[in-house]
PDB file of C-alpha atoms in Angstrom:
ATOM      1  CA  UNK A   1      24.594  12.751   1.176  1.00 71.00           C
ATOM      2  CA  UNK A   2      23.320   9.958   3.389  1.00 87.00           C
ATOM      3  CA  UNK A   3      23.082   6.329   2.022  1.00 95.00           C
ATOM      4  CA  UNK A   4      19.744   4.837   3.239  1.00 97.00           C
ATOM      5  CA  UNK A   5      19.119   1.090   3.643  1.00 97.00           C
ATOM      6  CA  UNK A   6      15.410   0.293   3.797  1.00 98.00           C
ATOM      7  CA  UNK A   7      14.690  -3.389   4.941  1.00 97.00           C
ATOM      8  CA  UNK A   8      11.507  -5.518   4.666  1.00 96.00           C
ATOM      9  CA  UNK A   9       8.181  -4.200   6.028  1.00 96.00           C
ATOM     10  CA  UNK A  10       5.025  -3.566   4.285  1.00 95.00           C
ATOM     11  CA  UNK A  11       3.804  -1.035   1.740  1.00 95.00           C
ATOM     12  CA  UNK A  12       4.864   1.755   4.073  1.00 96.00           C
ATOM     13  CA  UNK A  13       8.506   0.910   3.258  1.00 97.00           C
ATOM     14  CA  UNK A  14       7.644   1.044  -0.506  1.00 96.00           C
ATOM     15  CA  UNK A  15       6.277   4.602  -0.024  1.00 97.00           C
ATOM     16  CA  UNK A  16       9.093   5.620   2.247  1.00 98.00           C
ATOM     17  CA  UNK A  17      11.581   4.410  -0.309  1.00 97.00           C
ATOM     18  CA  UNK A  18       9.728   6.554  -3.040  1.00 97.00           C
ATOM     19  CA  UNK A  19       9.699   9.668  -0.824  1.00 97.00           C
ATOM     20  CA  UNK A  20      13.472   9.406  -0.130  1.00 97.00           C
ATOM     21  CA  UNK A  21      14.272   8.828  -3.824  1.00 96.00           C
ATOM     22  CA  UNK A  22      12.079  11.926  -4.785  1.00 96.00           C
ATOM     23  CA  UNK A  23      14.076  13.924  -2.253  1.00 95.00           C
ATOM     24  CA  UNK A  24      17.232  13.107  -4.053  1.00 95.00           C
ATOM     25  CA  UNK A  25      18.438  10.602  -1.444  1.00 95.00           C
ATOM     26  CA  UNK A  26      20.297   7.441  -2.403  1.00 96.00           C
ATOM     27  CA  UNK A  27      18.571   4.273  -1.240  1.00 96.00           C
ATOM     28  CA  UNK A  28      19.262   0.468  -1.072  1.00 95.00           C
ATOM     29  CA  UNK A  29      15.839  -1.080  -0.885  1.00 95.00           C
ATOM     30  CA  UNK A  30      15.252  -4.793   0.106  1.00 95.00           C
ATOM     31  CA  UNK A  31      11.467  -5.479  -0.093  1.00 94.00           C
ATOM     32  CA  UNK A  32      10.701  -7.802  -2.994  1.00 90.00           C
ATOM     33  CA  UNK A  33      12.419 -11.248  -3.425  1.00 83.00           C
ATOM     34  CA  UNK A  34      15.662 -10.546  -5.275  1.00 79.00           C
ATOM     35  CA  UNK A  35      16.666 -12.116  -8.622  1.00 76.00           C
ATOM     36  CA  UNK A  36      20.148 -12.641  -7.123  1.00 80.00           C
ATOM     37  CA  UNK A  37      21.316 -13.485  -3.537  1.00 86.00           C
ATOM     38  CA  UNK A  38      20.999 -10.433  -1.249  1.00 91.00           C
ATOM     39  CA  UNK A  39      23.785  -9.990   1.326  1.00 94.00           C
ATOM     40  CA  UNK A  40      22.663  -8.117   4.421  1.00 95.00           C
ATOM     41  CA  UNK A  41      26.267  -7.693   5.605  1.00 95.00           C
ATOM     42  CA  UNK A  42      27.166  -5.935   2.268  1.00 95.00           C
ATOM     43  CA  UNK A  43      24.182  -3.811   2.235  1.00 96.00           C
ATOM     44  CA  UNK A  44      24.823  -2.571   5.832  1.00 97.00           C
ATOM     45  CA  UNK A  45      28.542  -2.095   5.075  1.00 95.00           C
ATOM     46  CA  UNK A  46      27.655   0.519   2.258  1.00 92.00           C
ATOM     47  CA  UNK A  47      24.849   2.274   4.228  1.00 96.00           C
ATOM     48  CA  UNK A  48      24.603   5.101   6.822  1.00 96.00           C
ATOM     49  CA  UNK A  49      21.107   5.280   7.947  1.00 98.00           C
ATOM     50  CA  UNK A  50      19.101   1.977   8.253  1.00 98.00           C
ATOM     51  CA  UNK A  51      15.366   2.147   8.293  1.00 98.00           C
ATOM     52  CA  UNK A  52      13.765  -1.057   9.642  1.00 98.00           C
ATOM     53  CA  UNK A  53      10.004  -1.600   9.575  1.00 97.00           C
ATOM     54  CA  UNK A  54       7.197  -1.033  11.928  1.00 95.00           C
ATOM     55  CA  UNK A  55       7.176  -3.316  13.672  1.00 94.00           C
ATOM     56  CA  UNK A  56      10.849  -4.238  13.541  1.00 97.00           C
ATOM     57  CA  UNK A  57       9.839  -8.002  14.045  1.00 96.00           C
ATOM     58  CA  UNK A  58       6.942 -10.267  14.499  1.00 93.00           C
ATOM     59  CA  UNK A  59       8.658 -13.515  15.382  1.00 94.00           C
ATOM     60  CA  UNK A  60      11.572 -12.226  17.417  1.00 95.00           C
ATOM     61  CA  UNK A  61      13.972 -13.905  15.122  1.00 97.00           C
ATOM     62  CA  UNK A  62      13.769 -12.007  11.799  1.00 97.00           C
ATOM     63  CA  UNK A  63      13.220  -8.455  10.609  1.00 97.00           C
ATOM     64  CA  UNK A  64       9.515  -8.371   9.541  1.00 97.00           C
ATOM     65  CA  UNK A  65       8.859  -8.569   5.939  1.00 96.00           C
ATOM     66  CA  UNK A  66       5.360  -9.141   4.413  1.00 94.00           C
ATOM     67  CA  UNK A  67       7.067 -10.900   1.584  1.00 92.00           C
ATOM     68  CA  UNK A  68       9.034 -13.283   3.902  1.00 92.00           C
ATOM     69  CA  UNK A  69      12.388 -12.282   2.592  1.00 94.00           C
ATOM     70  CA  UNK A  70      15.401 -14.496   3.191  1.00 92.00           C
ATOM     71  CA  UNK A  71      18.538 -13.085   4.843  1.00 93.00           C
ATOM     72  CA  UNK A  72      16.905 -10.782   7.421  1.00 96.00           C
ATOM     73  CA  UNK A  73      17.955 -12.579  10.698  1.00 97.00           C
ATOM     74  CA  UNK A  74      18.086 -10.331  13.658  1.00 97.00           C
ATOM     75  CA  UNK A  75      21.256 -12.049  14.857  1.00 96.00           C
ATOM     76  CA  UNK A  76      23.069 -11.426  11.633  1.00 96.00           C
ATOM     77  CA  UNK A  77      21.813  -7.796  11.573  1.00 97.00           C
ATOM     78  CA  UNK A  78      23.057  -6.957  15.101  1.00 97.00           C
ATOM     79  CA  UNK A  79      26.496  -8.511  14.158  1.00 97.00           C
ATOM     80  CA  UNK A  80      26.835  -6.208  11.253  1.00 97.00           C
ATOM     81  CA  UNK A  81      25.954  -2.961  13.131  1.00 97.00           C
ATOM     82  CA  UNK A  82      28.872  -0.515  13.386  1.00 96.00           C
ATOM     83  CA  UNK A  83      29.362   2.902  14.900  1.00 95.00           C
ATOM     84  CA  UNK A  84      28.800   4.738  11.753  1.00 95.00           C
ATOM     85  CA  UNK A  85      25.213   3.567  11.538  1.00 97.00           C
ATOM     86  CA  UNK A  86      22.074   5.360  12.415  1.00 97.00           C
ATOM     87  CA  UNK A  87      19.092   3.038  13.134  1.00 98.00           C
ATOM     88  CA  UNK A  88      15.304   3.712  12.850  1.00 98.00           C
ATOM     89  CA  UNK A  89      12.509   1.132  13.412  1.00 98.00           C
ATOM     90  CA  UNK A  90       9.358   0.455  15.350  1.00 96.00           C
ATOM     91  CA  UNK A  91       9.175  -1.513  18.518  1.00 95.00           C
ATOM     92  CA  UNK A  92      12.979  -2.327  18.266  1.00 97.00           C
ATOM     93  CA  UNK A  93      13.897  -5.462  20.347  1.00 97.00           C
ATOM     94  CA  UNK A  94      15.962  -4.867  23.542  1.00 97.00           C
ATOM     95  CA  UNK A  95      18.845  -6.983  22.136  1.00 96.00           C
ATOM     96  CA  UNK A  96      19.089  -4.691  19.240  1.00 98.00           C
ATOM     97  CA  UNK A  97      18.949  -1.570  21.350  1.00 98.00           C
ATOM     98  CA  UNK A  98      21.570  -2.977  23.671  1.00 97.00           C
ATOM     99  CA  UNK A  99      23.875  -3.595  20.813  1.00 97.00           C
ATOM    100  CA  UNK A 100      23.402  -0.043  19.599  1.00 98.00           C
ATOM    101  CA  UNK A 101      24.153   1.285  23.081  1.00 97.00           C
ATOM    102  CA  UNK A 102      27.396  -0.715  23.222  1.00 97.00           C
ATOM    103  CA  UNK A 103      28.516   0.734  19.972  1.00 97.00           C
ATOM    104  CA  UNK A 104      27.206   4.229  20.525  1.00 97.00           C
ATOM    105  CA  UNK A 105      24.830   3.890  17.571  1.00 97.00           C
ATOM    106  CA  UNK A 106      21.979   6.387  17.548  1.00 96.00           C
ATOM    107  CA  UNK A 107      18.855   4.175  17.811  1.00 97.00           C
ATOM    108  CA  UNK A 108      15.336   5.748  17.310  1.00 97.00           C
ATOM    109  CA  UNK A 109      12.134   3.847  17.812  1.00 97.00           C
ATOM    110  CA  UNK A 110       9.414   5.439  15.887  1.00 96.00           C
ATOM    111  CA  UNK A 111       6.842   4.298  18.315  1.00 93.00           C
ATOM    112  CA  UNK A 112       8.551   5.955  21.303  1.00 95.00           C
ATOM    113  CA  UNK A 113       8.572   9.311  19.349  1.00 96.00           C
ATOM    114  CA  UNK A 114       5.412  11.013  20.649  1.00 95.00           C
ATOM    115  CA  UNK A 115       4.510  12.791  17.540  1.00 94.00           C
ATOM    116  CA  UNK A 116       5.116   9.680  15.352  1.00 96.00           C
ATOM    117  CA  UNK A 117       3.078   7.456  17.756  1.00 94.00           C
ATOM    118  CA  UNK A 118       0.028  10.006  17.811  1.00 95.00           C
ATOM    119  CA  UNK A 119       0.040  10.366  13.991  1.00 95.00           C
ATOM    120  CA  UNK A 120       0.282   6.601  13.558  1.00 94.00           C
ATOM    121  CA  UNK A 121      -2.659   6.232  15.961  1.00 96.00           C
ATOM    122  CA  UNK A 122      -4.713   8.281  13.470  1.00 97.00           C
ATOM    123  CA  UNK A 123      -3.916   5.918  10.680  1.00 95.00           C
ATOM    124  CA  UNK A 124      -4.801   2.895  12.913  1.00 97.00           C
ATOM    125  CA  UNK A 125      -8.040   4.384  14.085  1.00 97.00           C
ATOM    126  CA  UNK A 126      -9.293   5.369  10.550  1.00 97.00           C
ATOM    127  CA  UNK A 127      -8.338   1.837   9.304  1.00 97.00           C
ATOM    128  CA  UNK A 128     -10.349   0.355  12.206  1.00 98.00           C
ATOM    129  CA  UNK A 129     -13.298   2.347  11.098  1.00 98.00           C
ATOM    130  CA  UNK A 130     -12.829   1.170   7.495  1.00 97.00           C
ATOM    131  CA  UNK A 131     -12.600  -2.447   8.695  1.00 97.00           C
ATOM    132  CA  UNK A 132     -15.779  -2.077  10.809  1.00 98.00           C
ATOM    133  CA  UNK A 133     -17.865  -0.544   7.911  1.00 97.00           C
ATOM    134  CA  UNK A 134     -16.752  -3.453   5.525  1.00 97.00           C
ATOM    135  CA  UNK A 135     -17.458  -6.085   8.092  1.00 97.00           C
ATOM    136  CA  UNK A 136     -20.976  -5.012   9.569  1.00 97.00           C
ATOM    137  CA  UNK A 137     -24.371  -5.088   8.124  1.00 96.00           C
ATOM    138  CA  UNK A 138     -25.420  -1.851   9.878  1.00 97.00           C
ATOM    139  CA  UNK A 139     -24.317   1.879   9.797  1.00 97.00           C
ATOM    140  CA  UNK A 140     -22.047   3.251  12.225  1.00 97.00           C
ATOM    141  CA  UNK A 141     -24.410   6.299  12.395  1.00 98.00           C
ATOM    142  CA  UNK A 142     -26.700   5.971  15.528  1.00 97.00           C
ATOM    143  CA  UNK A 143     -24.978   2.601  16.379  1.00 98.00           C
ATOM    144  CA  UNK A 144     -23.599   1.732  19.750  1.00 98.00           C
ATOM    145  CA  UNK A 145     -19.937   1.374  19.791  1.00 98.00           C
ATOM    146  CA  UNK A 146     -17.829  -0.080  22.496  1.00 98.00           C
ATOM    147  CA  UNK A 147     -14.099   0.764  22.692  1.00 98.00           C
ATOM    148  CA  UNK A 148     -11.897  -1.076  25.203  1.00 98.00           C
ATOM    149  CA  UNK A 149      -8.924   0.759  26.384  1.00 97.00           C
ATOM    150  CA  UNK A 150      -8.223   4.513  26.127  1.00 97.00           C
ATOM    151  CA  UNK A 151      -4.672   4.968  24.902  1.00 96.00           C
ATOM    152  CA  UNK A 152      -3.676   6.919  21.830  1.00 96.00           C
ATOM    153  CA  UNK A 153      -5.510   4.633  19.264  1.00 97.00           C
ATOM    154  CA  UNK A 154      -8.581   4.340  21.429  1.00 98.00           C
ATOM    155  CA  UNK A 155      -8.900   7.925  21.968  1.00 98.00           C
ATOM    156  CA  UNK A 156      -8.725   8.876  18.351  1.00 98.00           C
ATOM    157  CA  UNK A 157     -10.985   5.976  17.416  1.00 98.00           C
ATOM    158  CA  UNK A 158     -13.667   7.168  19.920  1.00 98.00           C
ATOM    159  CA  UNK A 159     -13.502  10.642  18.507  1.00 98.00           C
ATOM    160  CA  UNK A 160     -13.817   9.467  14.895  1.00 98.00           C
ATOM    161  CA  UNK A 161     -16.812   7.224  15.815  1.00 98.00           C
ATOM    162  CA  UNK A 162     -18.571   9.993  17.727  1.00 98.00           C
ATOM    163  CA  UNK A 163     -17.957  12.318  14.716  1.00 97.00           C
ATOM    164  CA  UNK A 164     -19.830   9.759  12.543  1.00 97.00           C
ATOM    165  CA  UNK A 165     -22.878   9.837  14.902  1.00 98.00           C
ATOM    166  CA  UNK A 166     -22.299   6.741  16.828  1.00 98.00           C
ATOM    167  CA  UNK A 167     -22.946   6.488  20.665  1.00 98.00           C
ATOM    168  CA  UNK A 168     -19.620   5.578  22.176  1.00 98.00           C
ATOM    169  CA  UNK A 169     -18.891   3.640  25.315  1.00 98.00           C
ATOM    170  CA  UNK A 170     -15.288   3.532  26.533  1.00 98.00           C
ATOM    171  CA  UNK A 171     -14.124   0.692  28.859  1.00 98.00           C
ATOM    172  CA  UNK A 172     -10.956   0.352  30.965  1.00 97.00           C
ATOM    173  CA  UNK A 173      -9.481  -1.116  33.955  1.00 95.00           C
ATOM    174  CA  UNK A 174      -8.825   2.018  35.868  1.00 94.00           C
ATOM    175  CA  UNK A 175     -11.611   4.506  36.588  1.00 96.00           C
ATOM    176  CA  UNK A 176      -9.368   7.549  36.863  1.00 96.00           C
ATOM    177  CA  UNK A 177      -8.019   6.841  33.303  1.00 94.00           C
ATOM    178  CA  UNK A 178     -11.651   6.981  32.083  1.00 97.00           C
ATOM    179  CA  UNK A 179     -12.300  10.616  33.401  1.00 98.00           C
ATOM    180  CA  UNK A 180     -10.915  12.189  30.248  1.00 97.00           C
ATOM    181  CA  UNK A 181     -13.287  10.184  28.166  1.00 97.00           C
ATOM    182  CA  UNK A 182     -16.244  10.989  30.404  1.00 97.00           C
ATOM    183  CA  UNK A 183     -15.433  14.713  30.107  1.00 97.00           C
ATOM    184  CA  UNK A 184     -15.398  14.386  26.313  1.00 97.00           C
ATOM    185  CA  UNK A 185     -19.008  13.091  26.375  1.00 96.00           C
ATOM    186  CA  UNK A 186     -18.536   9.290  26.094  1.00 98.00           C
ATOM    187  CA  UNK A 187     -20.318   6.743  28.205  1.00 98.00           C
ATOM    188  CA  UNK A 188     -17.684   4.868  30.351  1.00 98.00           C
ATOM    189  CA  UNK A 189     -17.452   1.673  32.259  1.00 98.00           C
ATOM    190  CA  UNK A 190     -14.848  -0.542  33.877  1.00 98.00           C
ATOM    191  CA  UNK A 191     -13.721  -3.733  32.160  1.00 97.00           C
ATOM    192  CA  UNK A 192     -15.274  -5.766  34.955  1.00 96.00           C
ATOM    193  CA  UNK A 193     -18.673  -4.283  34.103  1.00 97.00           C
ATOM    194  CA  UNK A 194     -18.517  -5.108  30.313  1.00 97.00           C
ATOM    195  CA  UNK A 195     -21.116  -7.897  30.834  1.00 96.00           C
ATOM    196  CA  UNK A 196     -23.670  -5.233  31.422  1.00 95.00           C
ATOM    197  CA  UNK A 197     -23.064  -3.324  28.127  1.00 96.00           C
ATOM    198  CA  UNK A 198     -21.509  -5.682  25.646  1.00 97.00           C
ATOM    199  CA  UNK A 199     -24.778  -7.193  24.558  1.00 97.00           C
ATOM    200  CA  UNK A 200     -26.013  -3.765  23.466  1.00 97.00           C
ATOM    201  CA  UNK A 201     -23.077  -3.028  21.242  1.00 98.00           C
ATOM    202  CA  UNK A 202     -23.290  -3.056  17.358  1.00 98.00           C
ATOM    203  CA  UNK A 203     -19.655  -2.525  17.150  1.00 98.00           C
ATOM    204  CA  UNK A 204     -16.832  -3.707  19.518  1.00 98.00           C
ATOM    205  CA  UNK A 205     -13.194  -2.353  19.139  1.00 98.00           C
ATOM    206  CA  UNK A 206     -10.629  -3.830  21.324  1.00 98.00           C
ATOM    207  CA  UNK A 207      -7.257  -1.919  21.767  1.00 98.00           C
ATOM    208  CA  UNK A 208      -5.874  -3.756  24.853  1.00 97.00           C
ATOM    209  CA  UNK A 209      -3.108  -6.589  24.142  1.00 95.00           C
ATOM    210  CA  UNK A 210      -4.387  -8.908  26.647  1.00 95.00           C
ATOM    211  CA  UNK A 211      -7.513 -11.041  26.764  1.00 97.00           C
ATOM    212  CA  UNK A 212     -10.625  -8.820  27.238  1.00 97.00           C
ATOM    213  CA  UNK A 213     -13.318 -10.318  25.353  1.00 98.00           C
ATOM    214  CA  UNK A 214     -13.184 -13.926  26.682  1.00 97.00           C
ATOM    215  CA  UNK A 215     -15.546 -16.847  25.875  1.00 97.00           C
ATOM    216  CA  UNK A 216     -18.011 -15.867  28.529  1.00 97.00           C
ATOM    217  CA  UNK A 217     -18.282 -12.281  27.053  1.00 98.00           C
ATOM    218  CA  UNK A 218     -18.340 -13.618  23.630  1.00 97.00           C
ATOM    219  CA  UNK A 219     -21.558 -15.559  24.499  1.00 97.00           C
ATOM    220  CA  UNK A 220     -23.217 -12.219  25.285  1.00 98.00           C
ATOM    221  CA  UNK A 221     -22.321 -10.455  21.981  1.00 98.00           C
ATOM    222  CA  UNK A 222     -25.334  -9.837  19.860  1.00 97.00           C
ATOM    223  CA  UNK A 223     -25.538 -11.648  16.547  1.00 96.00           C
ATOM    224  CA  UNK A 224     -25.232  -8.728  14.260  1.00 96.00           C
ATOM    225  CA  UNK A 225     -22.394  -7.189  15.977  1.00 98.00           C
ATOM    226  CA  UNK A 226     -18.901  -6.702  14.430  1.00 98.00           C
ATOM    227  CA  UNK A 227     -15.838  -7.123  16.522  1.00 98.00           C
ATOM    228  CA  UNK A 228     -12.670  -5.440  15.434  1.00 98.00           C
ATOM    229  CA  UNK A 229      -9.282  -6.081  17.282  1.00 98.00           C
ATOM    230  CA  UNK A 230      -6.545  -3.585  16.646  1.00 97.00           C
ATOM    231  CA  UNK A 231      -4.506  -4.504  19.739  1.00 95.00           C
ATOM    232  CA  UNK A 232      -0.878  -5.431  19.460  1.00 87.00           C
ATOM    233  CA  UNK A 233      -0.079  -9.249  19.678  1.00 82.00           C
ATOM    234  CA  UNK A 234      -1.354 -11.303  21.253  1.00 86.00           C
ATOM    235  CA  UNK A 235      -4.636  -9.180  20.891  1.00 92.00           C
ATOM    236  CA  UNK A 236      -7.520  -9.234  23.279  1.00 97.00           C
ATOM    237  CA  UNK A 237     -10.385 -11.243  21.690  1.00 98.00           C
ATOM    238  CA  UNK A 238     -11.377 -15.030  21.855  1.00 97.00           C
ATOM    239  CA  UNK A 239     -11.942 -15.362  18.152  1.00 97.00           C
ATOM    240  CA  UNK A 240     -12.650 -19.085  18.456  1.00 97.00           C
ATOM    241  CA  UNK A 241     -15.660 -18.362  20.749  1.00 98.00           C
ATOM    242  CA  UNK A 242     -16.903 -15.796  18.469  1.00 98.00           C
ATOM    243  CA  UNK A 243     -16.596 -18.037  15.426  1.00 97.00           C
ATOM    244  CA  UNK A 244     -18.670 -20.725  17.213  1.00 97.00           C
ATOM    245  CA  UNK A 245     -21.439 -18.300  17.275  1.00 97.00           C
ATOM    246  CA  UNK A 246     -20.897 -16.945  13.792  1.00 97.00           C
ATOM    247  CA  UNK A 247     -20.146 -13.433  15.016  1.00 98.00           C
ATOM    248  CA  UNK A 248     -18.267 -11.328  12.557  1.00 98.00           C
ATOM    249  CA  UNK A 249     -14.952 -10.559  13.854  1.00 98.00           C
ATOM    250  CA  UNK A 250     -11.563  -9.594  12.513  1.00 97.00           C
ATOM    251  CA  UNK A 251      -8.116  -9.241  13.802  1.00 96.00           C
ATOM    252  CA  UNK A 252      -6.521  -6.215  12.237  1.00 95.00           C
ATOM    253  CA  UNK A 253      -2.721  -5.828  12.683  1.00 90.00           C
ATOM    254  CA  UNK A 254      -0.726  -3.364  10.583  1.00 91.00           C
ATOM    255  CA  UNK A 255      -3.645  -1.149   9.686  1.00 95.00           C
ATOM    256  CA  UNK A 256      -1.485   1.857   8.634  1.00 94.00           C
ATOM    257  CA  UNK A 257       0.422  -0.218   6.268  1.00 93.00           C
ATOM    258  CA  UNK A 258      -2.639  -1.586   4.739  1.00 93.00           C
ATOM    259  CA  UNK A 259      -5.029   1.233   4.737  1.00 94.00           C
ATOM    260  CA  UNK A 260      -2.921   4.325   4.401  1.00 96.00           C
ATOM    261  CA  UNK A 261       0.642   3.401   3.479  1.00 97.00           C
ATOM    262  CA  UNK A 262       1.580   6.775   1.904  1.00 97.00           C
ATOM    263  CA  UNK A 263       0.269   8.913   4.841  1.00 97.00           C
ATOM    264  CA  UNK A 264       1.897   6.500   7.198  1.00 97.00           C
ATOM    265  CA  UNK A 265       5.190   6.562   5.349  1.00 97.00           C
ATOM    266  CA  UNK A 266       5.137  10.343   5.248  1.00 97.00           C
ATOM    267  CA  UNK A 267       5.025  10.327   9.084  1.00 97.00           C
ATOM    268  CA  UNK A 268       8.093   8.215   9.211  1.00 97.00           C
ATOM    269  CA  UNK A 269       9.886  10.196   6.538  1.00 98.00           C
ATOM    270  CA  UNK A 270       9.201  13.540   8.364  1.00 97.00           C
ATOM    271  CA  UNK A 271      10.595  11.988  11.592  1.00 97.00           C
ATOM    272  CA  UNK A 272      13.823  10.927   9.678  1.00 97.00           C
ATOM    273  CA  UNK A 273      14.249  14.237   7.987  1.00 96.00           C
ATOM    274  CA  UNK A 274      13.790  16.124  11.224  1.00 95.00           C
ATOM    275  CA  UNK A 275      16.485  14.041  12.965  1.00 94.00           C
ATOM    276  CA  UNK A 276      18.867  14.770  10.006  1.00 92.00           C
ATOM    277  CA  UNK A 277      18.189  18.452  10.105  1.00 91.00           C
ATOM    278  CA  UNK A 278      18.708  18.529  14.009  1.00 90.00           C
ATOM    279  CA  UNK A 279      21.871  16.666  13.804  1.00 84.00           C
ATOM    280  CA  UNK A 280      23.334  19.061  11.117  1.00 77.00           C
ATOM    281  CA  UNK A 281      22.603  22.067  13.290  1.00 76.00           C
ATOM    282  CA  UNK A 282      24.303  20.503  16.413  1.00 65.00           C
TER     283      UNK A 282
END
């Protein structure tokens, strides 16, 4: 039987630990602040499959933990890796991947697994809708929604908004990337054309991790609009410019962990179990 080590993270890790325990797996779970000192080296020495969080890190120095746990320095973690380990995590840093390659350690980035990334996008999109509803004074039904970008999260988000009766405009840098959105019935525009449509939008959802809604565009946002930024760091919204105008706006990282931790943990659990099944048949 595999010994799992589950490190840090958010509520997804709590649910993942529960799912593994219910399946009969043995786990070592480091999520809450311990009553006695925690040794990462000892925990890794006794474990086979290591489950790091999504994202693996936020500061580039420590493994992400919403409880700011001590003893999760990435440098220490990489030094303790050995060739009997199997590593899972989300957006795993290059230094960790390179160490795994050097030691021939199987290294699986959840966000590079196509099925996981798409299922995770569903959780993100639904969380974005929930955030928008809680933030705005108007209904999504018959509202005008602007979605910037058209990757996985944006595509699913646009679909959910349309299903709730909203009129959706998708904006992107490249006209050819917007063709699928147009064929699905969305209005489309280029990012350089945002000035012509942003003032009509009741809801603005950004999914692009670079500055899109700058100070100039912020001045054109209507006063009752709600702005939701679900992009990866550093995001794409000038929140200070919106705050000066008292525009409702919210940066929403980690939506799967906050809005649907059990469903999101189940996605990760199924990916891990599939790997174990496949490895046993080889």
